Amino acid sequence: MARRAKNSKLDSSTARDKLERRGKPHYHNVKSGIHLGYRRDKSDVGKWVMRYMLDGAYVVETLDQLPDDVEDANGKTILDFDQACDFVRTTATNRQNPNASKRVGPYTVSDALDDYLEERTEKGKSVSDSKNRIEVLIKPVLGKIVAEKLTADQIKKWHRDLAKQPTRRRTRKGEEQKFGTVPNDEEAIRRRRATSNRTLTVLKAALNHAFKDSKLSSDVAWRRVEPFEAVEVARIRYLTTKESKALIDACEGDFKNLVIAALQTGARYSELARLVVSDFNPDTGTLSIAKSKSGKSRHIVLPDEGVTFFKSLTDGKHARDILLSKAGEGTWKDSHQMRPIAEACERAKITPAISFHILRHTWASLAVMNGVPLLVVAKNLGHADTRMVEKHYGHMSKDHFADAIRTGAPTFGVNA
């Protein structure tokens, strides 16, 4: 049974009788893009109204079923508030997603995971990591279980077992999955537990989404499952300024420009690959990131050196040209950066070799150590607040606290 909605203005005939008589309905939010409305015009006859988003615009329909203003609800021709919410939720959802009503059988964990990914995709949010965890680590074990029957014990066992599995190694498509060794030392166990926790977070997010949409009647099962404690140790690797210069010198051609751009901005590889000439504003010295991992846009403020560098990239190009192009292929695609960064690390004698993402950590780490406030670093990186920056880079600024206090704290001319 779906959890009951609350609305003190609409959930009883007594409350509805006090509402202003008007043509415009009084609405209750049933779920995202779907509303139940109630109106009573001058004729003094109450009506339930359904409003839902379809193809970018709201559709409003008056229900044939009447509210229980005069007669008791019968669940068919007369609906109370809860029954009307259920009817509108089901009817509007089917109108919005006609294929959803074709689902056969009970609502499974796999269905909840699919719905979660679909909503994140519609909102323009990154789903690649979540999708991989879902397909590889969650569905094979829990996917076929009816979501309403999923128990805390089942989730706990899956969570513990996942932490004991060996690491998965990169495997060619079509080949049998390759595995590393089973974690047997303290650091390996910590890493596997951290991975298990992050995957648990994805599962909980999907189940919470289903619960919020009233597809599940309770969230007790997964709320009882606690993640492993003290395993999320932020160990961020970064290059020193000397190592960064050595890496730049070891790079060649278009990849060298890509590396310099990463070190000047702290932007993600995918963000850099999507840049066009018009994203760079030489007047303000900023770079526009139209779509980030969170789905939101932002502007990266560039240092003087960065402004000069990006100006050199735009010479002779048109506004819609790719800013950081790849010779012979146009744009940098997924995994194109992996081999050249490994080869550059070998030439620069950077051991062990870094991934391209470490350049983002390098920008943030060096910026913090140079005294850039955490909030400023967070905004340039595209974080809504400083929590992630404090977690990963906050300790790097501690050495500068004393200098900052001694420089900026008030003095009163007191002589000891």
Tab-separated table of C-alpha atoms in Angstrom:
chain	number	residue	atom	x	y	z
A	1	MET	CA	0.000	0.000	0.000
A	2	ALA	CA	1.357	3.437	-0.894
A	3	ARG	CA	2.273	5.750	1.981
A	4	ARG	CA	-0.407	8.308	2.771
A	5	ALA	CA	-0.011	11.874	1.598
A	6	LYS	CA	-0.707	14.849	3.853
A	7	ASN	CA	-2.285	18.165	2.948
A	8	SER	CA	-4.180	19.961	5.688
A	9	LYS	CA	-6.146	22.016	3.146
A	10	LEU	CA	-7.339	19.154	0.945
A	11	ASP	CA	-7.311	15.894	2.900
A	12	SER	CA	-10.779	16.254	4.448
A	13	SER	CA	-14.146	17.588	3.333
A	14	THR	CA	-14.161	19.944	6.336
A	15	ALA	CA	-10.842	21.480	5.283
A	16	ARG	CA	-11.900	21.762	1.643
A	17	ASP	CA	-15.104	23.533	2.618
A	18	LYS	CA	-13.015	26.428	3.986
A	19	LEU	CA	-11.187	26.995	0.703
A	20	GLU	CA	-11.815	30.017	-1.469
A	21	ARG	CA	-14.393	29.417	-4.206
A	22	ARG	CA	-12.597	30.016	-7.471
A	23	GLY	CA	-12.037	28.592	-10.925
A	24	LYS	CA	-8.319	27.959	-10.365
A	25	PRO	CA	-7.800	24.688	-8.465
A	26	HIS	CA	-5.997	24.384	-5.145
A	27	TYR	CA	-3.168	21.949	-5.907
A	28	HIS	CA	-1.338	19.224	-4.030
A	29	ASN	CA	1.985	17.879	-5.340
A	30	VAL	CA	1.560	14.117	-5.805
A	31	LYS	CA	4.987	13.570	-7.384
A	32	SER	CA	7.308	15.483	-9.660
A	33	GLY	CA	5.257	16.826	-12.575
A	34	ILE	CA	1.936	15.456	-11.261
A	35	HIS	CA	-0.629	17.284	-9.097
A	36	LEU	CA	-4.049	16.635	-7.623
A	37	GLY	CA	-6.266	19.706	-7.628
A	38	TYR	CA	-9.557	20.644	-6.009
A	39	ARG	CA	-11.887	23.441	-6.959
A	40	ARG	CA	-15.355	24.535	-5.999
A	41	ASP	CA	-16.839	27.231	-8.183
A	42	LYS	CA	-19.908	29.382	-7.625
A	43	SER	CA	-22.156	26.365	-8.212
A	44	ASP	CA	-20.743	25.041	-4.919
A	45	VAL	CA	-19.992	21.612	-6.392
A	46	GLY	CA	-16.498	20.339	-5.604
A	47	LYS	CA	-14.395	18.688	-8.319
A	48	TRP	CA	-11.124	16.772	-8.325
A	49	VAL	CA	-8.640	17.966	-10.963
A	50	MET	CA	-5.596	16.196	-12.385
A	51	ARG	CA	-2.628	18.206	-13.674
A	52	TYR	CA	0.465	16.615	-15.202
A	53	MET	CA	3.443	17.631	-17.295
A	54	LEU	CA	3.513	16.256	-20.846
A	55	ASP	CA	5.909	17.306	-23.612
A	56	GLY	CA	7.011	20.388	-21.717
A	57	ALA	CA	3.535	21.737	-20.877
A	58	TYR	CA	0.899	21.063	-18.223
A	59	VAL	CA	-2.278	19.169	-19.122
A	60	VAL	CA	-5.264	19.799	-16.835
A	61	GLU	CA	-8.250	17.435	-16.648
A	62	THR	CA	-11.311	17.398	-14.409
A	63	LEU	CA	-11.943	13.924	-13.007
A	64	ASP	CA	-15.283	12.173	-13.466
A	65	GLN	CA	-15.006	10.910	-9.891
A	66	LEU	CA	-16.352	13.302	-7.261
A	67	PRO	CA	-14.781	14.248	-3.919
A	68	ASP	CA	-16.294	12.848	-0.729
A	69	ASP	CA	-17.752	16.257	0.159
A	70	VAL	CA	-21.331	15.046	0.530
A	71	GLU	CA	-21.294	11.254	0.318
A	72	ASP	CA	-18.760	8.799	1.713
A	73	ALA	CA	-16.039	7.583	-0.626
A	74	ASN	CA	-16.615	4.263	-2.386
A	75	GLY	CA	-13.312	4.108	-4.276
A	76	LYS	CA	-15.068	4.178	-7.639
A	77	THR	CA	-17.334	7.119	-8.353
A	78	ILE	CA	-16.514	9.016	-5.153
A	79	LEU	CA	-12.907	9.374	-4.004
A	80	ASP	CA	-11.438	10.636	-0.761
A	81	PHE	CA	-8.137	12.527	-0.808
A	82	ASP	CA	-5.883	9.445	-0.615
A	83	GLN	CA	-7.848	7.597	-3.287
A	84	ALA	CA	-7.732	10.640	-5.549
A	85	CYS	CA	-3.949	10.904	-5.069
A	86	ASP	CA	-3.517	7.240	-6.005
A	87	PHE	CA	-5.767	7.580	-9.050
A	88	VAL	CA	-3.999	10.706	-10.303
A	89	ARG	CA	-0.548	9.223	-9.665
A	90	THR	CA	-1.302	6.074	-11.645
A	91	THR	CA	-3.279	7.723	-14.441
A	92	ALA	CA	-0.903	10.633	-15.011
A	93	THR	CA	2.189	8.420	-14.828
A	94	ASN	CA	0.726	6.148	-17.506
A	95	ARG	CA	-0.076	9.170	-19.673
A	96	GLN	CA	3.477	10.481	-19.289
A	97	ASN	CA	5.109	7.094	-19.804
A	98	PRO	CA	2.802	4.898	-21.886
A	99	ASN	CA	5.380	2.115	-21.990
A	100	ALA	CA	5.612	2.002	-18.193
A	101	SER	CA	2.126	0.529	-17.916
A	102	LYS	CA	3.280	-2.420	-20.031
A	103	ARG	CA	5.538	-3.689	-17.241
A	104	VAL	CA	4.620	-7.285	-16.509
A	105	GLY	CA	4.684	-8.720	-13.008
A	106	PRO	CA	5.498	-7.195	-9.620
A	107	TYR	CA	7.770	-4.184	-9.139
A	108	THR	CA	11.296	-5.512	-8.625
A	109	VAL	CA	14.555	-4.023	-7.361
A	110	SER	CA	15.694	-4.021	-10.985
A	111	ASP	CA	12.655	-1.903	-11.925
A	112	ALA	CA	13.476	0.573	-9.148
A	113	LEU	CA	17.068	0.835	-10.359
A	114	ASP	CA	15.936	1.438	-13.949
A	115	ASP	CA	13.482	4.147	-12.864
A	116	TYR	CA	16.207	5.858	-10.850
A	117	LEU	CA	18.624	5.928	-13.780
A	118	GLU	CA	15.889	7.165	-16.112
A	119	GLU	CA	15.080	10.127	-13.874
A	120	ARG	CA	18.752	11.081	-13.425
A	121	THR	CA	19.256	10.900	-17.181
A	122	GLU	CA	16.201	13.102	-17.800
A	123	LYS	CA	17.629	15.682	-15.392
A	124	GLY	CA	20.935	15.697	-17.255
A	125	LYS	CA	22.920	14.200	-14.396
A	126	SER	CA	25.862	11.856	-14.794
A	127	VAL	CA	24.844	8.179	-14.647
A	128	SER	CA	27.864	6.298	-15.993
A	129	ASP	CA	29.301	5.294	-12.600
A	130	SER	CA	25.899	4.479	-11.101
A	131	LYS	CA	24.868	2.506	-14.183
A	132	ASN	CA	28.033	0.427	-14.061
A	133	ARG	CA	27.565	-0.354	-10.355
A	134	ILE	CA	23.922	-1.233	-10.951
A	135	GLU	CA	24.534	-3.567	-13.897
A	136	VAL	CA	27.632	-5.254	-12.498
A	137	LEU	CA	27.279	-5.234	-8.710
A	138	ILE	CA	23.610	-4.842	-7.772
A	139	LYS	CA	21.283	-6.402	-10.348
A	140	PRO	CA	22.990	-9.819	-10.545
A	141	VAL	CA	22.323	-10.370	-6.825
A	142	LEU	CA	19.261	-8.293	-5.900
A	143	GLY	CA	17.644	-7.364	-9.215
A	144	LYS	CA	14.994	-10.105	-9.404
A	145	ILE	CA	13.754	-9.642	-5.838
A	146	VAL	CA	10.307	-8.058	-5.514
A	147	ALA	CA	11.128	-4.637	-4.088
A	148	GLU	CA	8.382	-4.747	-1.429
A	149	LYS	CA	9.811	-8.051	-0.156
A	150	LEU	CA	13.445	-6.916	-0.005
A	151	THR	CA	14.690	-7.296	3.575
A	152	ALA	CA	17.403	-5.613	5.597
A	153	ASP	CA	19.138	-8.982	6.027
A	154	GLN	CA	19.330	-9.478	2.253
A	155	ILE	CA	20.854	-6.027	1.781
A	156	LYS	CA	23.306	-6.508	4.662
A	157	LYS	CA	24.516	-9.844	3.285
A	158	TRP	CA	24.933	-8.406	-0.223
A	159	HIS	CA	26.803	-5.402	1.211
A	160	ARG	CA	29.180	-7.583	3.259
A	161	ASP	CA	29.762	-10.084	0.450
A	162	LEU	CA	30.536	-7.278	-1.981
A	163	ALA	CA	33.313	-6.040	0.293
A	164	LYS	CA	34.918	-9.493	0.234
A	165	GLN	CA	35.021	-9.818	-3.544
A	166	PRO	CA	38.310	-9.456	-5.434
A	167	THR	CA	38.838	-6.314	-7.474
A	168	ARG	CA	37.564	-6.402	-11.030
A	169	ARG	CA	40.233	-5.890	-13.670
A	170	ARG	CA	39.782	-4.171	-17.009
A	171	THR	CA	38.517	-6.826	-19.436
A	172	ARG	CA	37.911	-6.636	-23.175
A	173	LYS	CA	34.280	-6.663	-24.237
A	174	GLY	CA	33.071	-10.209	-24.824
A	175	GLU	CA	35.808	-11.814	-22.729
A	176	GLU	CA	35.284	-13.462	-19.361
A	177	GLN	CA	35.632	-10.984	-16.502
A	178	LYS	CA	39.112	-10.911	-14.983
A	179	PHE	CA	39.649	-10.497	-11.249
A	180	GLY	CA	42.510	-9.484	-9.016
A	181	THR	CA	43.327	-10.959	-5.633
A	182	VAL	CA	40.938	-11.176	-2.705
A	183	PRO	CA	41.606	-8.275	-0.298
A	184	ASN	CA	43.769	-9.582	2.531
A	185	ASP	CA	45.652	-6.572	3.906
A	186	GLU	CA	44.295	-3.619	5.834
A	187	GLU	CA	44.445	-1.089	2.983
A	188	ALA	CA	42.927	-3.484	0.419
A	189	ILE	CA	40.078	-4.312	2.799
A	190	ARG	CA	39.464	-0.593	3.393
A	191	ARG	CA	39.265	0.079	-0.334
A	192	ARG	CA	36.835	-2.794	-0.963
A	193	ARG	CA	34.628	-1.662	1.918
A	194	ALA	CA	34.659	1.877	0.555
A	195	THR	CA	33.579	0.528	-2.844
A	196	SER	CA	30.838	-1.503	-1.165
A	197	ASN	CA	29.630	1.620	0.660
A	198	ARG	CA	29.466	3.671	-2.529
A	199	THR	CA	27.465	0.927	-4.233
A	200	LEU	CA	25.130	0.736	-1.229
A	201	THR	CA	24.565	4.473	-1.629
A	202	VAL	CA	23.408	3.915	-5.222
A	203	LEU	CA	21.014	1.146	-4.155
A	204	LYS	CA	19.566	3.279	-1.368
A	205	ALA	CA	19.140	6.240	-3.718
A	206	ALA	CA	17.173	4.086	-6.167
A	207	LEU	CA	14.955	2.629	-3.440
A	208	ASN	CA	14.381	6.083	-1.931
A	209	HIS	CA	13.335	7.303	-5.371
A	210	ALA	CA	10.808	4.464	-5.649
A	211	PHE	CA	9.574	5.171	-2.111
A	212	LYS	CA	9.177	8.880	-2.874
A	213	ASP	CA	7.123	7.959	-5.953
A	214	SER	CA	4.913	5.758	-3.752
A	215	LYS	CA	5.952	2.578	-5.543
A	216	LEU	CA	7.085	1.193	-2.188
A	217	SER	CA	5.153	1.432	1.065
A	218	SER	CA	8.106	1.507	3.469
A	219	ASP	CA	11.769	2.471	3.581
A	220	VAL	CA	12.541	0.572	6.775
A	221	ALA	CA	14.510	-2.261	5.111
A	222	TRP	CA	17.335	-0.180	3.698
A	223	ARG	CA	17.332	2.437	6.470
A	224	ARG	CA	18.407	-0.333	8.833
A	225	VAL	CA	21.531	-1.078	6.807
A	226	GLU	CA	24.563	0.920	7.932
A	227	PRO	CA	27.679	1.439	5.789
A	228	PHE	CA	31.106	0.319	6.947
A	229	GLU	CA	32.638	2.925	9.231
A	230	ALA	CA	35.953	4.771	8.881
A	231	VAL	CA	36.720	3.580	5.358
A	232	GLU	CA	36.286	6.802	3.376
A	233	VAL	CA	39.821	8.054	3.819
A	234	ALA	CA	40.448	10.932	1.464
A	235	ARG	CA	43.835	10.188	-0.073
A	236	ILE	CA	44.183	12.508	-2.998
A	237	ARG	CA	47.237	12.219	-5.175
A	238	TYR	CA	48.481	15.314	-6.967
A	239	LEU	CA	51.535	16.468	-8.865
A	240	THR	CA	53.928	19.061	-7.540
A	241	THR	CA	54.579	22.134	-9.659
A	242	LYS	CA	57.889	20.591	-10.735
A	243	GLU	CA	56.205	17.312	-11.736
A	244	SER	CA	53.469	19.209	-13.579
A	245	LYS	CA	56.047	21.075	-15.658
A	246	ALA	CA	57.840	17.805	-16.411
A	247	LEU	CA	54.565	16.236	-17.538
A	248	ILE	CA	53.780	19.166	-19.841
A	249	ASP	CA	57.244	18.911	-21.409
A	250	ALA	CA	56.712	15.171	-21.939
A	251	CYS	CA	53.431	15.664	-23.818
A	252	GLU	CA	53.121	16.241	-27.539
A	253	GLY	CA	50.768	17.988	-29.977
A	254	ASP	CA	47.083	18.322	-29.168
A	255	PHE	CA	47.399	16.237	-26.019
A	256	LYS	CA	49.840	18.767	-24.603
A	257	ASN	CA	47.176	21.466	-25.006
A	258	LEU	CA	44.657	19.233	-23.246
A	259	VAL	CA	46.999	18.700	-20.286
A	260	ILE	CA	47.789	22.403	-19.994
A	261	ALA	CA	44.066	23.214	-20.111
A	262	ALA	CA	43.399	20.751	-17.281
A	263	LEU	CA	46.167	22.219	-15.126
A	264	GLN	CA	44.974	25.774	-15.783
A	265	THR	CA	41.315	25.075	-14.975
A	266	GLY	CA	40.824	21.996	-12.807
A	267	ALA	CA	38.100	20.975	-15.260
A	268	ARG	CA	37.168	17.356	-15.877
A	269	TYR	CA	38.320	15.570	-19.027
A	270	SER	CA	34.761	15.358	-20.384
A	271	GLU	CA	34.200	19.071	-19.748
A	272	LEU	CA	37.366	20.020	-21.622
A	273	ALA	CA	36.509	17.732	-24.541
A	274	ARG	CA	33.154	19.499	-25.054
A	275	LEU	CA	34.539	23.047	-25.115
A	276	VAL	CA	34.026	25.216	-28.178
A	277	VAL	CA	35.736	28.515	-28.979
A	278	SER	CA	32.786	30.637	-27.808
A	279	ASP	CA	33.032	29.077	-24.326
A	280	PHE	CA	36.157	31.163	-23.723
A	281	ASN	CA	35.572	34.823	-22.883
A	282	PRO	CA	38.831	36.782	-23.205
A	283	ASP	CA	37.222	39.951	-21.830
A	284	THR	CA	36.336	38.401	-18.477
A	285	GLY	CA	39.071	35.768	-18.468
A	286	THR	CA	36.590	32.957	-17.912
A	287	LEU	CA	35.708	29.611	-19.396
A	288	SER	CA	32.051	28.563	-19.606
A	289	ILE	CA	31.241	24.951	-18.746
A	290	ALA	CA	27.776	24.444	-20.206
A	291	LYS	CA	27.207	21.031	-18.660
A	292	SER	CA	29.072	19.537	-15.736
A	293	LYS	CA	28.808	16.234	-13.885
A	294	SER	CA	26.002	17.662	-11.744
A	295	GLY	CA	24.116	18.829	-14.828
A	296	LYS	CA	24.644	22.481	-13.920
A	297	SER	CA	26.645	25.123	-15.753
A	298	ARG	CA	29.452	27.209	-14.265
A	299	HIS	CA	32.163	29.694	-15.171
A	300	ILE	CA	35.808	28.930	-14.447
A	301	VAL	CA	37.952	31.943	-13.639
A	302	LEU	CA	41.354	31.695	-15.325
A	303	PRO	CA	44.710	33.030	-14.121
A	304	ASP	CA	46.542	35.436	-16.430
A	305	GLU	CA	48.666	32.578	-17.746
A	306	GLY	CA	45.508	30.626	-18.532
A	307	VAL	CA	43.911	33.548	-20.366
A	308	THR	CA	46.990	33.894	-22.572
A	309	PHE	CA	47.001	30.150	-23.241
A	310	PHE	CA	43.337	29.977	-24.256
A	311	LYS	CA	43.699	33.060	-26.432
A	312	SER	CA	46.379	31.193	-28.373
A	313	LEU	CA	43.971	28.284	-28.905
A	314	THR	CA	41.247	30.487	-30.388
A	315	ASP	CA	43.381	32.215	-33.023
A	316	GLY	CA	41.918	31.648	-36.499
A	317	LYS	CA	38.980	29.581	-35.235
A	318	HIS	CA	35.230	30.154	-35.491
A	319	ALA	CA	32.878	30.407	-32.508
A	320	ARG	CA	31.522	26.834	-32.803
A	321	ASP	CA	34.873	25.177	-33.530
A	322	ILE	CA	36.170	22.640	-31.025
A	323	LEU	CA	38.535	24.459	-28.678
A	324	LEU	CA	40.692	21.451	-27.773
A	325	SER	CA	40.592	19.296	-30.881
A	326	LYS	CA	42.251	15.933	-31.499
A	327	ALA	CA	44.220	15.707	-34.734
A	328	GLY	CA	42.456	13.560	-37.312
A	329	GLU	CA	39.425	12.797	-35.125
A	330	GLY	CA	37.967	16.162	-34.136
A	331	THR	CA	37.016	15.587	-30.522
A	332	TRP	CA	38.528	13.728	-27.598
A	333	LYS	CA	36.346	10.713	-26.771
A	334	ASP	CA	36.133	8.382	-23.784
A	335	SER	CA	39.458	6.648	-23.066
A	336	HIS	CA	41.376	8.611	-25.734
A	337	GLN	CA	43.403	10.191	-22.939
A	338	MET	CA	44.511	6.980	-21.238
A	339	ARG	CA	47.404	5.888	-23.442
A	340	PRO	CA	48.969	9.347	-23.996
A	341	ILE	CA	48.882	10.190	-20.262
A	342	ALA	CA	50.561	6.876	-19.451
A	343	GLU	CA	53.238	7.445	-22.095
A	344	ALA	CA	53.838	11.013	-20.922
A	345	CYS	CA	54.217	9.837	-17.322
A	346	GLU	CA	56.806	7.293	-18.436
A	347	ARG	CA	58.807	9.967	-20.289
A	348	ALA	CA	58.500	12.379	-17.349
A	349	LYS	CA	59.492	9.607	-14.903
A	350	ILE	CA	56.294	10.051	-12.867
A	351	THR	CA	55.850	6.804	-10.940
A	352	PRO	CA	53.333	5.360	-10.550
A	353	ALA	CA	51.660	6.823	-13.602
A	354	ILE	CA	48.674	9.063	-12.927
A	355	SER	CA	45.243	9.119	-14.518
A	356	PHE	CA	44.089	12.269	-16.307
A	357	HIS	CA	41.721	13.038	-13.421
A	358	ILE	CA	44.707	13.633	-11.136
A	359	LEU	CA	45.299	16.874	-13.040
A	360	ARG	CA	42.026	18.156	-11.545
A	361	HIS	CA	43.273	17.205	-8.076
A	362	THR	CA	46.583	18.866	-8.878
A	363	TRP	CA	44.935	22.188	-9.717
A	364	ALA	CA	42.820	22.104	-6.554
A	365	SER	CA	45.654	20.977	-4.275
A	366	LEU	CA	48.139	23.570	-5.486
A	367	ALA	CA	45.482	26.302	-5.397
A	368	VAL	CA	44.621	25.509	-1.769
A	369	MET	CA	48.278	25.370	-0.765
A	370	ASN	CA	48.806	28.739	-2.430
A	371	GLY	CA	46.138	30.231	-0.188
A	372	VAL	CA	43.071	30.265	-2.451
A	373	PRO	CA	39.983	30.088	-0.156
A	374	LEU	CA	38.179	26.735	-0.151
A	375	LEU	CA	34.913	28.331	-1.290
A	376	VAL	CA	36.635	29.843	-4.330
A	377	VAL	CA	38.218	26.489	-5.185
A	378	ALA	CA	34.842	24.763	-4.776
A	379	LYS	CA	33.092	27.205	-7.119
A	380	ASN	CA	35.741	26.858	-9.825
A	381	LEU	CA	35.521	23.056	-9.577
A	382	GLY	CA	31.728	23.156	-9.827
A	383	HIS	CA	30.797	22.081	-6.288
A	384	ALA	CA	27.710	23.619	-4.678
A	385	ASP	CA	29.513	24.124	-1.372
A	386	THR	CA	32.856	23.415	0.294
A	387	ARG	CA	32.098	19.966	1.730
A	388	MET	CA	33.880	17.933	-0.954
A	389	VAL	CA	36.769	20.390	-1.103
A	390	GLU	CA	37.171	20.338	2.681
A	391	LYS	CA	37.110	16.537	2.661
A	392	HIS	CA	39.755	16.138	-0.032
A	393	TYR	CA	41.894	19.263	0.218
A	394	GLY	CA	41.087	20.953	3.540
A	395	HIS	CA	44.086	19.445	5.323
A	396	MET	CA	46.387	21.056	2.774
A	397	SER	CA	45.396	24.510	3.939
A	398	LYS	CA	46.115	23.850	7.617
A	399	ASP	CA	49.776	24.715	7.202
A	400	HIS	CA	48.682	28.148	6.002
A	401	PHE	CA	46.278	28.852	8.877
A	402	ALA	CA	48.996	30.110	11.191
A	403	ASP	CA	50.367	32.524	8.590
A	404	ALA	CA	46.859	33.750	7.801
A	405	ILE	CA	46.081	34.370	11.480
A	406	ARG	CA	49.380	36.124	12.128
A	407	THR	CA	48.863	38.288	9.056
A	408	GLY	CA	45.204	39.163	9.440
A	409	ALA	CA	44.208	38.837	13.102
A	410	PRO	CA	43.644	42.094	15.011
A	411	THR	CA	46.366	43.469	17.297
A	412	PHE	CA	45.901	45.862	20.202
A	413	GLY	CA	49.354	47.201	21.033
A	414	VAL	CA	49.541	45.154	24.208
A	415	ASN	CA	53.039	44.907	25.661
A	416	ALA	CA	53.828	41.823	27.688
